[in-house]
Amino acid sequence: MFAVENALRSVLADYLEECFGRMDWWTLIRNARLNGQTYAAFPNILGTPVNPAFVKAVWRVFDNMTVAQHINDVTGPNKTDEFYYCLTLGELWTIMQADWPLIRDMFASDAALGFTFTKTMFNHTMRVIKETRNELFHSNPIKERKKIFEACERILNGLQFHLGDYDHDLGAAQYVRVSPTVARAQRHVIPAR
C-alpha cells in the first residue's frame, strides 16, 4: 500500500514536470499565495490550461501546512520535488482528481489496461486505499485484503508498475532485529492489542 502512495508521488512529480515544463511549477502558486493573490489568478500554469479546482487543491495544501519541517522544505529558492513529499495521501488524491482530464494521461491508456479507467473508478480505488491506510495507521487489521490488493494493483498497473515486482522485492528484504537496550522491569506493561 505504501508502494502505491510512493509511486503516485513519484509519477505525479515527473508527469506534472512534463505537463508544465518545470519540476518546481508549484512554487508559482506558493509565491502568488504569499504575495496576496488568489487561486483564481491561475487559469493556466506556464501555458497549460488547468481546472481551477486543481489550483485550489494545491493552494489548500499551503493553507493547511502546519508541520515546521514541511514549511521549511517548500520555502525558498532552488526547489524541485519537495512539495510532493509534504502531501498527505488525501491531499495527493484531491489534487489528482481535481483535474482528471489533465491527470488521466499520467496512467496507461484504457487499451493497455483492458478497462476504462474513469475518474469514478480512480476515486473509488483511492477511497479503498485511503481507508485501509487509515486502518493500518491506527493499528487495526485489514478487513478486506482482496479488495485492497485489487485497488493497489489497479493503481500500480495504471502507473506502469507491477505489484508482483514489489512483492518480490519485499520477499527478498531481510529484517535484522535490534535487541532492546532497556532491561525489562516490573513496571513495564504489555502494550494494548
C-alpha angles and dihedrals in degrees: 000000000000088000087061092052092048092045090052092051094048098044093043091053092051094041095050090047087056092047097046101029095237134073089214096053089126090067088072089062092042091052094045090052091050090049093055099258124134130234088256087076089078114072083150139011113230090335097315112116113236135186111255087234089063093055091043091053091052090044091053091054089062092042091053099038108120105151106105093216092053092048089050092047094056098039124097137014131312097046126156124164100347091112093066093056090056093057123103116221088255092053091047090052093046093052093048097048093043092077105021095167088059096042100040093080089060086076129064116276121270088247092056092045095046093229139062109268101206130178088253091055091046092051093047091049093048091048090056091048095046094047091049092046089053090050090053092046089056091047093249121144120256107257104196108029095172091054094050092043090054092047093050091045091050093054095042092047089051090051090052095254127120120225090214090063091056090046091051092050092048090048090056094048117106124213118209111203115225114214117234116255096203114081115238110254136188089255094063115100129205110258118252114268 
